[in-house]
Coordinates of C-alpha atoms in Angstrom, one line a residue:
Q1 CA 105.0 -31.5 30.1
V2 CA 106.4 -34.7 31.5
Q3 CA 109.7 -36.0 30.0
L4 CA 111.7 -39.0 30.8
V5 CA 115.2 -39.0 29.4
E6 CA 117.4 -42.1 29.5
S7 CA 121.1 -42.1 29.1
G8 CA 124.1 -44.4 29.7
G9 CA 123.6 -47.1 27.1
G10 CA 126.4 -48.3 24.9
L11 CA 128.5 -51.2 23.7
V12 CA 130.1 -53.4 26.3
Q13 CA 131.7 -56.8 26.4
A14 CA 130.1 -59.7 28.2
G15 CA 130.9 -59.5 31.9
G16 CA 131.1 -55.8 31.8
S17 CA 128.9 -53.1 33.5
L18 CA 126.8 -50.1 32.5
R19 CA 124.8 -47.7 34.5
L20 CA 121.6 -46.3 33.0
S21 CA 120.0 -43.1 34.2
C22 CA 116.5 -41.8 33.8
A23 CA 115.9 -38.2 34.5
A24 CA 112.3 -37.1 35.0
S25 CA 111.1 -33.5 34.4
G26 CA 107.7 -31.8 34.5
R27 CA 106.6 -33.8 37.5
T28 CA 108.0 -35.6 40.6
F29 CA 107.4 -39.4 40.6
S30 CA 107.8 -41.6 43.6
S31 CA 110.1 -44.5 43.0
S32 CA 107.2 -46.9 43.5
T33 CA 105.6 -45.7 40.3
M34 CA 108.7 -45.9 38.0
G35 CA 110.1 -48.9 36.3
W36 CA 112.6 -50.2 33.8
F37 CA 111.7 -52.3 30.8
R38 CA 113.7 -53.5 27.8
Q39 CA 112.9 -54.7 24.3
A40 CA 115.1 -56.8 22.1
P41 CA 114.7 -57.0 18.3
G42 CA 111.7 -59.2 17.4
K43 CA 110.6 -59.5 21.0
E44 CA 108.0 -58.0 23.2
R45 CA 108.9 -55.3 25.7
E46 CA 109.7 -57.0 29.0
F47 CA 109.8 -55.9 32.6
V48 CA 113.3 -55.4 34.2
A49 CA 112.9 -53.7 37.6
T50 CA 110.8 -51.5 39.7
H51 CA 110.3 -50.3 43.3
S52 CA 107.5 -50.6 45.8
W53 CA 107.3 -48.6 49.0
S54 CA 109.3 -51.3 50.8
S55 CA 110.9 -53.5 48.1
T56 CA 112.6 -53.6 44.7
Y57 CA 111.4 -56.1 42.2
Y58 CA 113.5 -57.6 39.5
A59 CA 112.9 -59.9 36.6
D60 CA 114.4 -63.3 37.3
S61 CA 116.7 -62.9 34.3
V62 CA 118.5 -59.9 35.9
K63 CA 118.2 -60.7 39.6
G64 CA 121.5 -60.6 41.3
R65 CA 123.1 -58.7 38.5
F66 CA 121.1 -55.5 38.1
T67 CA 120.3 -52.9 40.8
S68 CA 117.8 -50.1 40.6
S69 CA 118.2 -47.0 42.7
R70 CA 116.9 -43.5 43.0
D71 CA 118.1 -40.0 43.7
N72 CA 115.1 -38.1 44.9
A73 CA 116.8 -34.7 44.8
K74 CA 117.5 -35.2 41.1
N75 CA 114.2 -36.9 40.3
T76 CA 116.3 -39.6 38.7
V77 CA 116.4 -43.4 38.8
Y78 CA 119.3 -45.5 37.9
L79 CA 119.8 -49.0 36.7
Q80 CA 123.3 -50.5 37.5
M81 CA 123.9 -53.5 35.3
N82 CA 126.7 -55.8 36.1
S83 CA 127.9 -59.1 34.7
L84 CA 126.2 -58.3 31.4
K85 CA 125.4 -61.0 29.0
P86 CA 124.7 -61.0 25.2
E87 CA 121.1 -61.7 26.0
D88 CA 120.8 -58.4 27.8
T89 CA 121.2 -56.7 24.5
A90 CA 118.1 -54.5 24.0
V91 CA 116.7 -51.0 24.0
Y92 CA 116.1 -50.1 27.7
Y93 CA 113.2 -47.8 28.6
C94 CA 112.3 -46.2 31.8
A95 CA 108.6 -45.7 32.6
A96 CA 106.6 -43.7 35.1
D97 CA 103.2 -43.1 36.6
R98 CA 102.3 -46.7 37.2
S99 CA 98.7 -47.7 37.9
G100 CA 98.4 -51.5 37.9
S101 CA 100.7 -54.5 37.9
Y102 CA 104.4 -53.4 38.1
Y103 CA 105.5 -56.0 35.6
A104 CA 103.0 -54.9 32.9
S105 CA 104.1 -52.2 30.4
A106 CA 100.5 -51.1 30.0
S107 CA 100.4 -50.0 33.6
Y108 CA 102.8 -47.1 32.9
R109 CA 101.7 -43.8 31.4
Y110 CA 104.9 -42.1 30.5
W111 CA 107.9 -43.5 28.7
G112 CA 111.4 -42.4 27.8
Q113 CA 112.8 -42.7 24.3
G114 CA 115.0 -45.6 25.2
T115 CA 118.7 -46.2 25.2
Q116 CA 120.5 -49.0 23.4
V117 CA 122.5 -51.5 25.3
T118 CA 124.6 -53.9 23.2
V119 CA 126.6 -56.7 24.9
S120 CA 129.1 -58.4 22.7
S121 CA 130.3 -62.0 23.3

């Protein structure tokens, strides 16, 4: 059974940092098939970051502030979030087993339960 478990969310002041983790079990996923999304209250789930074989893609809204990385030995991906803004407040999800456009949530088969990130002004 595939499980994705996110952790690392919390409350932080604007300008602060958080690091999210997503540990996958039940199967090994390549970094190119995993991604990060977020969903703010009243808004649709939106793409945050993902990897391809040679590049990492970020949403324009987080480019230069967020960094996605992976520890293959731990089957875990990370999202380092710096210079956080109140508009980054959302539930953050990791997703795996992508088949299709990397920025489309429908392309991912497995999802974690999400972790809340709240940025105060």
